[in-house]
PDB file of C-alpha atoms in Angstrom:
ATOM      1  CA  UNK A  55       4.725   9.718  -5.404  1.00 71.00           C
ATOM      2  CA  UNK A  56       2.560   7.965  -7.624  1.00 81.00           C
ATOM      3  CA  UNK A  57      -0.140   5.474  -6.722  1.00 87.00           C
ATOM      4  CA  UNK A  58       1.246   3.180  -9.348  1.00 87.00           C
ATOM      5  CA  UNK A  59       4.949   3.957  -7.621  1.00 85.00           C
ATOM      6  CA  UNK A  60       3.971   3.214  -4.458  1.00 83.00           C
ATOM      7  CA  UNK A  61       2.576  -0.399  -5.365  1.00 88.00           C
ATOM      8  CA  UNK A  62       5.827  -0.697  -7.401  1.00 88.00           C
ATOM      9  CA  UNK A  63       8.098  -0.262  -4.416  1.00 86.00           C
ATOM     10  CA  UNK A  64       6.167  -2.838  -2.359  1.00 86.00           C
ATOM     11  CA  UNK A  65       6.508  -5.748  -5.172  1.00 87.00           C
ATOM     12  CA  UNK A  66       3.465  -7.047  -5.491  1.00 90.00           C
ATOM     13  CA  UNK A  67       3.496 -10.508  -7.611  1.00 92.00           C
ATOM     14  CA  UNK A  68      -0.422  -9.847  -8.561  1.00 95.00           C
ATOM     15  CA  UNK A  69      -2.003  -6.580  -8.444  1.00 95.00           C
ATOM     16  CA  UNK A  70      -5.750  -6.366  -9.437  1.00 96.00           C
ATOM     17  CA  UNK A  71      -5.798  -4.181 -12.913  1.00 96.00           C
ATOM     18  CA  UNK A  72      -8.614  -1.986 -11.278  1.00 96.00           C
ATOM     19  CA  UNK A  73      -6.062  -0.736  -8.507  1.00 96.00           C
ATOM     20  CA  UNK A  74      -5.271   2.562 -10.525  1.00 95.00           C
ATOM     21  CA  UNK A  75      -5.163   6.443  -9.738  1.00 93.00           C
ATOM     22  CA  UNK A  76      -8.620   6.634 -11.817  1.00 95.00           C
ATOM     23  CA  UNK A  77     -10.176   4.405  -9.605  1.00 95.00           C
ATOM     24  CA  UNK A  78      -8.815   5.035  -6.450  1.00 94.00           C
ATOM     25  CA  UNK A  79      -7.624   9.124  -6.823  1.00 92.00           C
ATOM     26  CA  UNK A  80      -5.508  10.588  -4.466  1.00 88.00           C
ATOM     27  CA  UNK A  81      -6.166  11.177  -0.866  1.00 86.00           C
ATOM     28  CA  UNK A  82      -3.752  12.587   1.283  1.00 88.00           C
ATOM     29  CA  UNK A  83      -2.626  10.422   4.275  1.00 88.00           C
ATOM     30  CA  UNK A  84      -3.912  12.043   7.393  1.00 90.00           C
ATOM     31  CA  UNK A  85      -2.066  11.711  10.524  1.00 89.00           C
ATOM     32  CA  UNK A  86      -2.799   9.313  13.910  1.00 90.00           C
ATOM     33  CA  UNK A  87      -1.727   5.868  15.180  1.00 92.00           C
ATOM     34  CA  UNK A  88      -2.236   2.896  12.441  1.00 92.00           C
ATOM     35  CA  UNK A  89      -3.826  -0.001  14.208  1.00 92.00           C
ATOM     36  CA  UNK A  90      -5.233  -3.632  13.065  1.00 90.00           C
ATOM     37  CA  UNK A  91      -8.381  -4.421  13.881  1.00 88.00           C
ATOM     38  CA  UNK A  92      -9.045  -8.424  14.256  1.00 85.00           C
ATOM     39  CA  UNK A  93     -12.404 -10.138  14.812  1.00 80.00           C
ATOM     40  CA  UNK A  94     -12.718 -14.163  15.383  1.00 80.00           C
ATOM     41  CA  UNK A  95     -15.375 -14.492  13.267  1.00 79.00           C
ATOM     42  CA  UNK A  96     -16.593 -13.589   9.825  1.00 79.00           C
ATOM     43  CA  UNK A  97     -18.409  -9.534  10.041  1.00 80.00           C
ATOM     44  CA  UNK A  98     -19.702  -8.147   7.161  1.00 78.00           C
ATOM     45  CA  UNK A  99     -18.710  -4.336   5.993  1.00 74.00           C
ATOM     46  CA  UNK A 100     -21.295  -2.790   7.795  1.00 80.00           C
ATOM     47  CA  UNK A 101     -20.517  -4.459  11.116  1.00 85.00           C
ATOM     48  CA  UNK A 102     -16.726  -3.866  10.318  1.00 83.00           C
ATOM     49  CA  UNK A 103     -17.536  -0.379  10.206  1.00 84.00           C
ATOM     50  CA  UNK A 104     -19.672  -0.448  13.051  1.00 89.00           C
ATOM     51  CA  UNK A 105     -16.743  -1.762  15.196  1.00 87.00           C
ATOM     52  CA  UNK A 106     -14.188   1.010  13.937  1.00 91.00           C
ATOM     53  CA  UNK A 107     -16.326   3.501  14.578  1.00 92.00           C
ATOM     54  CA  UNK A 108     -16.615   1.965  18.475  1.00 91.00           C
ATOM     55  CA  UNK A 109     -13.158   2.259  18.680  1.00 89.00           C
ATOM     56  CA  UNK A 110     -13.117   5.857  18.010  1.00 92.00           C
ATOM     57  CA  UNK A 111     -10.690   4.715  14.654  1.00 95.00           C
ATOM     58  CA  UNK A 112     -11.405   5.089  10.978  1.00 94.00           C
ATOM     59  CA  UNK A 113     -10.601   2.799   8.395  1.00 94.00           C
ATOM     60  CA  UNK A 114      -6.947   3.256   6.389  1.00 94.00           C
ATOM     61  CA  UNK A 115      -6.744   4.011   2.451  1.00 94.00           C
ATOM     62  CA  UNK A 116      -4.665   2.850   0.348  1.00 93.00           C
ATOM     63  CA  UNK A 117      -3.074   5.507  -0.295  1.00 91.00           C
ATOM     64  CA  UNK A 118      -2.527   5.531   3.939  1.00 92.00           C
ATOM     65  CA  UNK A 119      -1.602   1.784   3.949  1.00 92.00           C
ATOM     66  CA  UNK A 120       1.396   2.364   0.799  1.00 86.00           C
ATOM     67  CA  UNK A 121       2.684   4.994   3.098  1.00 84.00           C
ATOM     68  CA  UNK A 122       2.655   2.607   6.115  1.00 87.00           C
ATOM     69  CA  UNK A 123       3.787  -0.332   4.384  1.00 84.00           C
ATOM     70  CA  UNK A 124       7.327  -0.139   5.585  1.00 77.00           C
ATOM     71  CA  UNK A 125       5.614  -1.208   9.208  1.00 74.00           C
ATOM     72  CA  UNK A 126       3.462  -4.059   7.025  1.00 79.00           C
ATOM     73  CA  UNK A 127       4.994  -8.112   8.265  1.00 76.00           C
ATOM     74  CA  UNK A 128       2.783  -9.429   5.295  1.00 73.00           C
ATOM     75  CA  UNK A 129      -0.807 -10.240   7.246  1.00 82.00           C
ATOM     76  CA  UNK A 130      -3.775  -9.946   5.339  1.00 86.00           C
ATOM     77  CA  UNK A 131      -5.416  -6.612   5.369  1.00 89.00           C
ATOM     78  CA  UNK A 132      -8.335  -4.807   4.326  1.00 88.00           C
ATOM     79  CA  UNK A 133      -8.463  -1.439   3.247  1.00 91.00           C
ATOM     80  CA  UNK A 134     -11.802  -0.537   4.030  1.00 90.00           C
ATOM     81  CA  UNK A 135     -11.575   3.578   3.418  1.00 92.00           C
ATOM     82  CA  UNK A 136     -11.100   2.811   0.150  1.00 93.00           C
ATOM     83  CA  UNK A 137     -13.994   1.730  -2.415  1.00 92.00           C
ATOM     84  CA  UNK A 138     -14.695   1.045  -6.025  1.00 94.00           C
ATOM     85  CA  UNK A 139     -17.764   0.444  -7.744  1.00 93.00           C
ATOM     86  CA  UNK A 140     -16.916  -1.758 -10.120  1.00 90.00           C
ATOM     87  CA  UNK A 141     -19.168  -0.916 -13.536  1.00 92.00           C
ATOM     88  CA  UNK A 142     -19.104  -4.274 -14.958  1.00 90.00           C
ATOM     89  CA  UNK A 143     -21.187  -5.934 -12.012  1.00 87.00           C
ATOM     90  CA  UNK A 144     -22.380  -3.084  -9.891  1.00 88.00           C
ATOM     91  CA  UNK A 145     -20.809  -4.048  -6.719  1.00 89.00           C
ATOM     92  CA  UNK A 146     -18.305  -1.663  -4.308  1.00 89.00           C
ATOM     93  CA  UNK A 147     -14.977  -3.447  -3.897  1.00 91.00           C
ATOM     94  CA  UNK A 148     -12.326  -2.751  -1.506  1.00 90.00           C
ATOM     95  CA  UNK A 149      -8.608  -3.638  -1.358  1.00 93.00           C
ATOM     96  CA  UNK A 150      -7.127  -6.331  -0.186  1.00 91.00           C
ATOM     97  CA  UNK A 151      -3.325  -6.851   0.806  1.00 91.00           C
ATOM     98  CA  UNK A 152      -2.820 -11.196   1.036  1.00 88.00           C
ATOM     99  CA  UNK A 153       0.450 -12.727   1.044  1.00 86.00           C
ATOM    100  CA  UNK A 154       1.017 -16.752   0.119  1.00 83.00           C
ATOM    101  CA  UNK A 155       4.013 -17.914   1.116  1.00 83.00           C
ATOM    102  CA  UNK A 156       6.685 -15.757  -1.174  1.00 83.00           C
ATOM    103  CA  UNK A 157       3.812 -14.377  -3.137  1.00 88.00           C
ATOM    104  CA  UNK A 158       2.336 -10.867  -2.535  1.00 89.00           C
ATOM    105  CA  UNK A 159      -1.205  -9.913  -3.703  1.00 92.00           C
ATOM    106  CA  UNK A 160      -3.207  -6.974  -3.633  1.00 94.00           C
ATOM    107  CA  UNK A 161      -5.922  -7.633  -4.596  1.00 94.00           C
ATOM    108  CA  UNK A 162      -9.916  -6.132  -4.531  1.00 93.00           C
ATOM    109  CA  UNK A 163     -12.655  -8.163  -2.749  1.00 87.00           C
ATOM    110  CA  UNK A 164     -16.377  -7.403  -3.318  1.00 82.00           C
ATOM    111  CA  UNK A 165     -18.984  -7.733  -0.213  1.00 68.00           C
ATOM    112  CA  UNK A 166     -21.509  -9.908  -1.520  1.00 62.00           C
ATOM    113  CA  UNK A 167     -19.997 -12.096   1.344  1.00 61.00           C
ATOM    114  CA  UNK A 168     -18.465 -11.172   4.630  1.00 66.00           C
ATOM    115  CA  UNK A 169     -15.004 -10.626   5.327  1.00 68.00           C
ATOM    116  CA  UNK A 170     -13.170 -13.639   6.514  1.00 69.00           C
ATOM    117  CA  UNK A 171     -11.477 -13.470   9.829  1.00 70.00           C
ATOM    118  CA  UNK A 172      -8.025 -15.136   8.566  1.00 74.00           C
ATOM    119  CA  UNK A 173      -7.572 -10.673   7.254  1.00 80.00           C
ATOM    120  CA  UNK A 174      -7.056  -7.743   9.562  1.00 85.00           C
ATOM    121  CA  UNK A 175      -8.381  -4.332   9.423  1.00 89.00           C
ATOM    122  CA  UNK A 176      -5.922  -1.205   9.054  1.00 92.00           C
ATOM    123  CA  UNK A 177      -7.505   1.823  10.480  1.00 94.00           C
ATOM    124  CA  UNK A 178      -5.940   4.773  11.994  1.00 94.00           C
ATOM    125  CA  UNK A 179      -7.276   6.280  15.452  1.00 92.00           C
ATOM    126  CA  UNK A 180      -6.284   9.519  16.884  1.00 79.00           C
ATOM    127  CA  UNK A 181      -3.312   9.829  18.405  1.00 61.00           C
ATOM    128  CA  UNK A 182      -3.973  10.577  22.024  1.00 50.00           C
ATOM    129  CA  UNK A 183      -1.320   8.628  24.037  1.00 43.00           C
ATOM    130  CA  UNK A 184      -3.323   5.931  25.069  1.00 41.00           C
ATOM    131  CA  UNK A 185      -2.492   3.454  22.568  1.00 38.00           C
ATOM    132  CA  UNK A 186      -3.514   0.314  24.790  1.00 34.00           C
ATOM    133  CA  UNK A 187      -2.996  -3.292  23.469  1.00 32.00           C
ATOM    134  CA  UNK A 188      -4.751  -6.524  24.060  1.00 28.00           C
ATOM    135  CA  UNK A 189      -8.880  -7.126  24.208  1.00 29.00           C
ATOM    136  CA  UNK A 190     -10.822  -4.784  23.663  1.00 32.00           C
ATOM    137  CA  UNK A 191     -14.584  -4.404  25.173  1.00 32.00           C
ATOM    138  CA  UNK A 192     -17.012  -6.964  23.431  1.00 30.00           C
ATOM    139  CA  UNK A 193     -19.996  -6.833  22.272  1.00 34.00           C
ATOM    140  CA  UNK A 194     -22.564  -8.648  20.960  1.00 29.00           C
ATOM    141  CA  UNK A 195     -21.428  -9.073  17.550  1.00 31.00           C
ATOM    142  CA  UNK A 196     -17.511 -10.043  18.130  1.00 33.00           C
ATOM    143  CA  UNK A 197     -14.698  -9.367  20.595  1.00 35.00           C
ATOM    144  CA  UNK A 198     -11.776  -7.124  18.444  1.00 41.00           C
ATOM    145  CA  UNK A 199      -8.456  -7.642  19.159  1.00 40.00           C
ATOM    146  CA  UNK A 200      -6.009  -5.057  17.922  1.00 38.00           C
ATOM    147  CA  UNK A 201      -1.886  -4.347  17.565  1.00 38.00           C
ATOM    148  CA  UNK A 202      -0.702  -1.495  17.491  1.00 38.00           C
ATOM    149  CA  UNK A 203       1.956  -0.862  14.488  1.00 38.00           C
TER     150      UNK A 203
END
């Protein structure tokens, strides 16, 4: 199915005009356990990443978040394995999934600024039974909290 298919199915009321198959090409949804990744404050991509990688996880792509969607209750989600440099500005954008009310978005966020902590992260972590929820260790930087989907 297409990428513009996929977004169709979900009925998006906005969808950012740079969300297309040229920008974001195909990548086939590997397999695992989809998590989301929560932080009480404000992290920045780097740090984002930084925590993932802790967790033994990997961010989601679109392409992996359209095929999980079914499981999605409308939180606000980044898509952080997913990037686009947009040419007008120079600056790598990622997707965003926001919902207002009735309204769905999806929508792409640069990272001149941090990412808020109202948004979740999807990632996907290797499926290896122990699919634990609640607090996770903490570090310096934040304390992730996580649900399993």
């Amino acid at each position: 199915m297409t990428l513009k298919n996929l977004i169709k199915n979900l009925k998006f009321y906005y969808v950012n005009p740079n969300i297309t198959e040229e920008n974001f090409p195909y990548v086939k949804p590997r397999k695992g356990t989809y998590k989301i990744l929560r932080t009480e404050k404000n992290l920045t991509e780097q740090e984002w990443e930084e925590e993932i990688k802790k967790q033994g996880c990997s961010p989601a792509t679109i392409q992996e978040f359209l095929e999980w969607s079914k499981n999605w209750n409308d939180e606000w989600l980044y898509l952080l394995g997913s990037k686009w440099t947009n040419p007008d500005v120079g600056r790598v954008c990622v997707p965003l999934v926001l919902v207002h009310g009735a309204r769905r978005d999806f929508r792409l966020r640069d990272f001149r600024f941090q990412l808020s902590s109202d948004c979740g992260v999807l990632v996907l972590c290797e499926s290896d039974g122990n699919s634990a929820t609640g607090t996770l260790g903490t570090s310096e930087l934040s304390a992730l909290r996580h649900s399993e989907i």
